[in-house]
CSV table of C-alpha atoms and ligand atoms in Angstrom, one decimal:
chain,number,residue,atom,x,y,z
I,1,MET,CA,-19.6,-9.5,46.3
I,2,ARG,CA,-16.1,-8.3,45.1
I,3,GLU,CA,-16.1,-11.0,42.4
I,4,GLY,CA,-19.5,-9.8,41.2
I,5,LEU,CA,-18.3,-6.2,41.0
I,6,ARG,CA,-15.2,-7.3,39.1
I,7,ALA,CA,-17.3,-9.2,36.6
I,8,THR,CA,-19.6,-6.2,36.1
I,9,LEU,CA,-16.7,-3.9,35.5
I,10,ALA,CA,-15.2,-6.4,33.0
I,11,VAL,CA,-18.5,-6.7,31.1
I,12,SER,CA,-19.0,-2.9,31.1
I,13,ALA,CA,-15.4,-2.3,29.9
I,14,GLY,CA,-15.9,-4.8,27.1
I,15,PHE,CA,-19.2,-3.1,26.2
I,16,TRP,CA,-17.5,0.4,26.0
I,17,CYS,CA,-14.6,-1.1,23.9
I,18,ALA,CA,-17.0,-2.7,21.5
I,19,LEU,CA,-19.2,0.4,21.2
I,20,GLY,CA,-16.1,2.6,20.6
I,21,GLU,CA,-14.9,0.2,17.9
I,22,MET,CA,-18.3,0.2,16.3
I,23,LEU,CA,-18.5,4.1,16.3
I,24,ARG,CA,-15.0,4.4,14.9
I,25,SER,CA,-16.0,2.0,12.1
I,26,CYS,CA,-19.2,3.8,11.3
I,27,ALA,CA,-17.4,7.2,11.3
I,28,ALA,CA,-14.8,5.9,8.8
I,29,ARG,CA,-17.4,4.4,6.5
I,30,LEU,CA,-19.5,7.6,6.7
I,31,ARG,CA,-16.5,9.7,5.9
I,32,MET,CA,-15.7,7.7,2.8
I,33,LEU,CA,-19.4,7.6,1.7
I,34,GLY,CA,-19.7,11.4,2.4
I,35,ALA,CA,-16.7,12.0,0.3
I,36,LEU,CA,-18.2,10.1,-2.5
I,37,ARG,CA,-21.2,12.4,-2.7
I,38,LYS,CA,-21.2,14.6,-5.8
I,39,ASP,CA,-21.1,17.9,-3.9
I,40,GLU,CA,-18.1,17.0,-1.7
I,41,HIS,CA,-15.1,16.5,-4.0
I,42,TRP,CA,-12.8,17.8,-1.3
I,43,PRO,CA,-13.7,16.0,1.8
I,44,ALA,CA,-10.6,17.1,3.6
I,45,ARG,CA,-12.5,20.4,4.3
I,46,ASN,CA,-13.9,19.3,7.7
I,47,LEU,CA,-11.6,16.5,8.5
I,48,GLY,CA,-8.8,18.2,10.4
I,49,PRO,CA,-5.2,17.6,9.3
I,50,ALA,CA,-5.2,15.6,6.1
I,51,LEU,CA,-1.7,14.4,6.5
I,52,ARG,CA,-0.9,11.2,8.3
I,53,TRP,CA,2.5,11.9,9.9
I,54,PHE,CA,5.3,9.5,10.0
I,55,SER,CA,4.9,6.8,12.6
I,56,SER,CA,7.0,3.8,13.1
I,57,GLU,CA,4.6,2.3,15.6
I,58,LYS,CA,1.4,2.0,13.7
I,59,ASP,CA,1.1,-0.7,11.0
I,60,PHE,CA,-1.1,0.9,8.4
I,61,CYS,CA,-1.1,-2.3,6.4
I,62,LEU,CA,-3.4,-3.9,8.9
I,63,PRO,CA,-7.2,-3.7,8.6
I,64,ASN,CA,-8.8,-0.5,9.7
I,65,PRO,CA,-12.5,0.5,9.9
I,66,SER,CA,-12.5,1.9,6.4
I,67,TRP,CA,-11.7,-1.5,4.9
I,68,SER,CA,-14.6,-3.1,3.0
I,69,GLU,CA,-15.7,-6.7,3.5
I,70,ASP,CA,-13.9,-7.7,0.3
I,71,LEU,CA,-10.6,-6.3,1.4
I,72,ARG,CA,-10.9,-7.9,4.9
I,73,HIS,CA,-11.8,-11.2,3.3
I,74,LEU,CA,-8.8,-11.2,0.9
I,75,PHE,CA,-6.5,-10.0,3.7
I,76,HIS,CA,-7.5,-12.9,5.9
I,77,GLN,CA,-7.1,-15.4,3.0
I,78,PHE,CA,-3.6,-14.2,2.4
I,79,MET,CA,-2.7,-14.2,6.1
I,80,LYS,CA,-3.8,-17.9,6.0
I,81,LYS,CA,-1.4,-18.5,3.1
I,82,CYS,CA,1.4,-17.1,5.2
I,83,GLU,CA,1.0,-19.9,7.8
I,84,ASP,CA,3.0,-22.4,5.8
I,85,GLY,CA,5.7,-19.8,5.1
I,86,SER,CA,5.1,-19.7,1.3
I,87,TRP,CA,3.8,-16.2,1.5
I,88,THR,CA,5.0,-13.4,3.8
I,89,TYR,CA,3.1,-10.4,5.0
I,90,ILE,CA,5.0,-7.1,4.5
I,91,SER,CA,4.4,-4.8,7.3
I,92,GLU,CA,4.6,-1.0,7.1
I,93,LYS,CA,7.7,-1.1,9.3
I,94,GLU,CA,9.5,-3.3,6.8
I,95,MET,CA,8.6,-0.9,4.0
I,96,LEU,CA,9.8,2.1,6.0
I,97,ASP,CA,13.0,0.3,7.0
I,98,LEU,CA,13.7,-0.6,3.4
I,99,GLN,CA,13.1,2.9,2.3
I,100,LYS,CA,15.3,4.4,5.0
I,101,LYS,CA,18.1,1.9,4.3
I,102,ALA,CA,17.8,2.8,0.6
I,103,SER,CA,18.3,6.5,1.2
I,104,GLU,CA,21.2,5.8,3.6
I,105,LEU,CA,22.9,3.6,1.1
I,106,SER,CA,22.3,5.3,-2.2
I,107,PHE,CA,21.5,8.9,-1.8
I,108,GLN,CA,24.2,10.1,0.5
I,109,ASN,CA,24.1,13.6,-1.0
I,110,VAL,CA,20.4,14.0,-0.2
I,111,LYS,CA,19.8,15.6,3.2
I,112,PRO,CA,17.2,13.5,5.0
I,113,MET,CA,14.1,15.3,6.1
I,114,LYS,CA,13.5,15.8,9.8
I,115,LYS,CA,11.0,13.3,11.1
I,116,LYS,CA,8.4,16.0,11.8
I,117,GLN,CA,8.6,17.4,8.2
I,118,PHE,CA,8.6,14.0,6.8
I,119,PRO,CA,5.2,12.6,6.0
I,120,SER,CA,5.3,8.8,5.7
I,121,THR,CA,5.5,7.3,2.2
I,122,LEU,CA,3.5,9.0,-0.5
I,123,THR,CA,0.7,6.4,-0.2
I,124,ARG,CA,0.3,7.0,3.5
I,125,ASN,CA,-0.4,10.7,3.5
I,126,PHE,CA,-4.1,10.3,3.7
I,127,GLN,CA,-6.7,9.7,6.4
I,128,GLU,CA,-8.1,6.2,6.7
I,129,GLY,CA,-10.2,5.3,3.8
I,130,LEU,CA,-9.6,8.4,1.7
I,131,GLY,CA,-6.5,7.5,-0.2
I,132,PHE,CA,-4.5,4.3,-0.6
I,133,GLU,CA,-5.6,1.4,1.6
I,134,TYR,CA,-3.5,-1.7,1.0
I,135,ALA,CA,-1.6,-4.7,2.2
I,136,MET,CA,1.2,-6.6,0.5
I,137,PHE,CA,2.3,-10.2,0.5
I,138,TYR,CA,5.5,-11.6,-0.9
I,139,ASN,CA,6.3,-15.0,-2.3
I,140,LYS,CA,10.1,-15.5,-2.3
I,141,ASP,CA,10.2,-18.8,-4.2
I,142,GLU,CA,7.9,-17.7,-7.0
I,143,ARG,CA,9.3,-14.2,-7.1
I,144,ARG,CA,5.8,-12.7,-6.8
I,145,ILE,CA,4.1,-9.9,-4.9
I,146,VAL,CA,0.4,-9.4,-4.3
I,147,CYS,CA,-1.0,-6.1,-3.3
I,148,LEU,CA,-4.6,-5.9,-2.1
I,149,PHE,CA,-5.7,-2.3,-2.8
I,150,GLN,CA,-8.8,-0.2,-2.1
I,151,GLY,CA,-8.5,3.3,-3.5
I,152,GLY,CA,-10.4,6.1,-1.7
I,153,PRO,CA,-12.1,9.3,-3.0
I,154,LEU,CA,-9.1,11.5,-2.8
I,155,LEU,CA,-7.7,9.4,-5.7
I,156,GLN,CA,-10.5,10.3,-8.0
I,157,GLY,CA,-9.8,11.1,-11.7
I,158,PHE,CA,-12.9,10.8,-13.9
I,159,PRO,CA,-15.9,11.2,-11.5
I,160,GLY,CA,-16.3,8.1,-9.4
I,161,LEU,CA,-13.2,6.4,-10.9
I,162,LEU,CA,-9.7,6.0,-9.8
I,163,HIS,CA,-7.1,8.2,-11.4
I,164,GLY,CA,-4.6,6.3,-13.6
I,165,GLY,CA,-1.7,7.9,-11.8
I,166,ALA,CA,-2.9,6.4,-8.5
I,167,ILE,CA,-3.2,3.0,-10.1
I,168,VAL,CA,0.3,3.1,-11.5
I,169,THR,CA,1.6,4.4,-8.2
I,170,MET,CA,0.3,1.4,-6.4
I,171,VAL,CA,1.6,-1.0,-9.1
I,172,ASP,CA,5.0,0.7,-9.0
I,173,TYR,CA,5.2,0.6,-5.2
I,174,SER,CA,4.4,-3.1,-5.2
I,175,ILE,CA,6.9,-4.1,-7.8
I,176,SER,CA,9.6,-1.8,-6.5
I,177,ILE,CA,9.4,-3.8,-3.3
I,178,LEU,CA,9.5,-7.1,-5.3
I,179,SER,CA,12.5,-6.1,-7.3
I,180,THR,CA,14.3,-4.7,-4.3
I,181,LYS,CA,13.6,-7.9,-2.3
I,182,THR,CA,14.8,-10.0,-5.3
I,183,ILE,CA,18.1,-8.3,-6.2
I,184,GLY,CA,18.6,-5.4,-3.8
I,185,PHE,CA,17.8,-1.7,-4.1
I,186,THR,CA,16.4,-0.8,-7.5
I,187,MET,CA,14.7,2.2,-9.2
I,188,THR,CA,12.1,2.3,-11.9
I,189,ALA,CA,13.7,2.8,-15.3
I,190,TYR,CA,10.3,2.5,-17.1
I,191,ILE,CA,6.8,1.2,-16.5
I,192,ASN,CA,4.5,0.7,-19.4
I,193,ILE,CA,0.8,0.4,-18.3
I,194,THR,CA,-2.3,-0.4,-20.3
I,195,TYR,CA,-5.6,0.6,-18.7
I,196,LYS,CA,-8.2,-1.8,-20.0
I,197,ARG,CA,-11.2,-1.0,-17.7
I,198,PRO,CA,-11.9,1.9,-15.3
I,199,ILE,CA,-11.7,1.1,-11.6
I,200,PRO,CA,-14.5,2.5,-9.4
I,201,ILE,CA,-13.5,4.4,-6.3
I,202,GLY,CA,-13.7,2.3,-3.2
I,203,SER,CA,-13.6,-1.1,-5.0
I,204,VAL,CA,-11.0,-3.6,-4.1
I,205,VAL,CA,-8.4,-4.8,-6.7
I,206,VAL,CA,-5.7,-7.3,-6.6
I,207,ILE,CA,-2.3,-6.3,-8.0
I,208,ASN,CA,-0.1,-9.3,-9.0
I,209,GLY,CA,3.5,-8.6,-9.8
I,210,GLN,CA,6.1,-11.1,-10.9
I,211,VAL,CA,9.8,-11.1,-12.0
I,212,ASP,CA,10.1,-12.3,-15.6
I,213,LYS,CA,13.8,-12.0,-16.2
I,214,ILE,CA,17.0,-10.7,-14.6
I,215,GLU,CA,19.9,-9.5,-16.6
I,216,GLU,CA,22.8,-8.4,-14.5
I,217,ARG,CA,21.4,-5.2,-12.8
I,218,LYS,CA,18.2,-5.2,-14.8
I,219,VAL,CA,15.0,-6.7,-13.5
I,220,PHE,CA,12.1,-7.1,-15.9
I,221,LEU,CA,8.7,-7.4,-14.3
I,222,SER,CA,5.1,-7.8,-15.3
I,223,SER,CA,2.0,-7.0,-13.4
I,224,SER,CA,-1.8,-7.1,-13.6
I,225,VAL,CA,-4.6,-5.4,-11.8
I,226,HIS,CA,-7.8,-7.6,-11.3
I,227,SER,CA,-11.1,-7.2,-9.5
I,228,ALA,CA,-11.4,-9.1,-6.2
I,229,ASP,CA,-13.4,-11.8,-7.9
I,230,GLU,CA,-10.8,-12.0,-10.6
I,231,LYS,CA,-13.4,-11.6,-13.3
I,232,THR,CA,-12.3,-8.1,-14.5
I,233,LEU,CA,-8.8,-7.3,-15.8
I,234,TYR,CA,-8.4,-3.6,-15.1
I,235,SER,CA,-4.8,-3.0,-16.1
I,236,GLU,CA,-1.6,-4.7,-17.2
I,237,ALA,CA,2.0,-3.4,-17.0
I,238,THR,CA,5.5,-4.3,-18.0
I,239,SER,CA,8.5,-2.6,-16.4
I,240,LEU,CA,12.2,-2.4,-16.0
I,241,PHE,CA,13.9,-1.8,-12.6
I,242,VAL,CA,17.6,-1.2,-12.4
I,243,GLN,CA,19.7,-2.1,-9.4
I,244,LEU,CA,21.3,0.9,-8.0
I,245,ASN,CA,25.0,1.2,-8.7
I,246,LEU,CA,26.1,1.9,-5.2
I,247,GLU,CA,29.6,2.9,-6.2
I,248,LYS,CA,28.3,5.9,-8.2
I,249,SER,CA,26.8,8.9,-6.5
I,250,GLU,CA,23.1,8.9,-7.5
I,251,THR,CA,22.3,12.5,-7.2
F,301,3VV,C1,15.6,4.3,-4.0
F,301,3VV,C2,15.0,2.9,-4.1
F,301,3VV,C3,13.9,2.8,-3.2
F,301,3VV,C4,13.5,1.3,-3.2
F,301,3VV,C5,12.8,1.1,-2.0
F,301,3VV,C6,12.1,-0.2,-2.0
F,301,3VV,C7,11.5,-0.3,-0.7
F,301,3VV,C8,10.1,0.0,-0.8
F,301,3VV,C9,9.6,0.7,0.4
F,301,3VV,C10,8.6,1.5,0.4
F,301,3VV,C11,7.9,1.8,-0.9
F,301,3VV,C12,8.4,3.0,-1.5
F,301,3VV,C13,8.9,2.7,-2.8
F,301,3VV,C14,9.2,3.9,-3.6
F,301,3VV,C15,9.8,3.5,-4.9
F,301,3VV,C16,9.2,4.1,-6.0
F,301,3VV,C17,9.9,3.8,-7.2
F,301,3VV,C18,10.2,5.0,-8.0
F,301,3VV,O1,9.3,5.8,-8.2
F,301,3VV,S1,11.7,5.4,-8.5
F,301,3VV,C19,11.6,7.0,-9.2
F,301,3VV,C20,11.4,7.0,-10.6
F,301,3VV,N1,12.7,6.5,-11.2
F,301,3VV,C21,13.7,7.3,-11.3
F,301,3VV,O2,13.8,8.4,-10.9
F,301,3VV,C22,14.9,6.7,-12.0
F,301,3VV,C23,15.7,7.7,-12.7
F,301,3VV,N2,16.8,7.0,-13.5
F,301,3VV,C24,17.9,6.7,-12.9
F,301,3VV,O3,18.2,7.1,-11.8
F,301,3VV,C25,18.8,5.9,-13.8
F,301,3VV,O4,18.5,6.0,-15.1
F,301,3VV,C26,18.8,4.3,-13.4
F,301,3VV,C27,19.1,4.2,-11.9
F,301,3VV,C28,17.4,3.8,-13.7
F,301,3VV,C29,19.8,3.6,-14.2
F,301,3VV,O5,21.0,4.4,-14.2
F,301,3VV,P1,22.4,3.7,-14.0
F,301,3VV,O6,23.4,4.8,-14.3
F,301,3VV,O7,22.5,3.0,-12.7
F,301,3VV,O8,22.5,2.6,-15.1
F,301,3VV,P2,22.6,2.6,-16.7
F,301,3VV,O9,23.9,2.2,-17.1
F,301,3VV,O10,22.0,3.9,-17.2
F,301,3VV,O11,21.5,1.5,-17.1
F,301,3VV,C30,21.7,0.2,-16.7
F,301,3VV,C31,21.1,-0.7,-17.7
F,301,3VV,O12,19.7,-0.5,-17.8
F,301,3VV,C32,19.3,0.0,-19.1
F,301,3VV,N3,18.3,1.0,-19.0
F,301,3VV,C33,18.3,2.1,-18.1
F,301,3VV,N4,17.2,2.8,-18.3
F,301,3VV,C34,16.5,2.2,-19.3
F,301,3VV,C35,15.2,2.5,-19.9
F,301,3VV,N5,14.5,3.5,-19.5
F,301,3VV,N6,14.8,1.7,-20.9
F,301,3VV,C36,15.5,0.6,-21.2
F,301,3VV,N7,16.7,0.3,-20.7
F,301,3VV,C37,17.2,1.1,-19.7
F,301,3VV,C38,20.6,0.5,-19.7
F,301,3VV,O13,20.6,0.5,-21.1
F,301,3VV,C39,21.6,-0.4,-19.1
F,301,3VV,O14,21.5,-1.6,-19.9
F,301,3VV,P3,22.9,-2.5,-20.3
F,301,3VV,O15,23.6,-2.8,-19.0
F,301,3VV,O16,23.7,-1.5,-21.1
F,301,3VV,O17,22.4,-3.7,-21.0
C-alpha cells in the first residue's frame, strides 16, 4: 500500500516537473516570438526587470528554453568534442572569474562596483532569449575558440536583423577570451570587421576565432561568422589584442 502511494507520488512529481519545464519553454519561445512582432519593438515593456543581475551560481552558457533546436544541436555536438579533451567548454563562472581577476590585476585604480550595482557582463544583461544567447568552446592546442551564438530581438538593428555592433561585440568577447587564455590578460587594440551578409534575429551563427601570430605582447587574430549549416559566411574580422602591461597603471 505504502509502496503504491510512494510510486504515485513519484509519478505525479515527475509529471508536474515535466509540465513546469514545458510551460517555461513555451513562455520563453512566445516571449521571443512576441518580441519579433512588428508592433512590439520594445518587448521589455511587460517583462518585469530587464536586467539579469550578477549571479555566480547560474551558468548562463547552458541551454535554456529560449534556445532553438539548431543551438541545442550544435551545443551537444561540441560537448561531445569535449569528451576527448581536445575542446573545453567555457562556463559563465570561468568568464566571470577571468574578468574579476583582470580587474584586480590591471585596473587597481578603478573602484569595483558593488555586487548589487553590478550587472553581469554586458552580454548577460538581458532576459532569456532577448539578447545574447551563447556558449563557447576552446581548443588549446589549435589556439581556437568557437562561440555558438543566437541573437535575440533586443539586438535588432535593421528590422528583423542583428545590429552590427551586437555582432562585433560577440566576436570581440570570444576572441578576447581566446587571446587572454593564450598569453594572459589582453585588451582589444583594434578589430576590423567586414559584414558580408545580414544575420536574421533569432538565427544561430557560429563564430570561429583563431590566433594567427604572436609578437611579444601583440596577438593577431582572425575570426569568421558562419550560419549553423556553414553555407553562409556572414562576417569576417581581423584584430590585434595587446597583453596588458601590468607594471604600468592602466587608468
Ligand atoms: C581587461 C581585460 C579583460 C579580459 C578579460 C578576458 C576574460 C573574458 C571574460 C569575460 C568576457 C568579457 C570580455 C570583455 C573584454 C572586451 C574587450 C574590450 O572591449 S577591451 C576595450 C576596448 N579596448 C580598449 O579600451 C583598449 C584601449 N587601449 C589601450 O588601453 C592601449 O592602447 C593598449 C592596452 C591596447 C596598448 O597600450 P600599451 O601602452 O600597453 O602598449 P603600446 O606600447 O601602446 O602598444 C604595444 C604594441 O601594440 C601596438 N599597438 C597598440 N595599439 C595598436 C593599434 N591600434 N594598431 C596597431 N598597433 C597597435 C603598438 O604599436 C606596440 O607595438 P610595438 O611593441 O611597438 O611593436
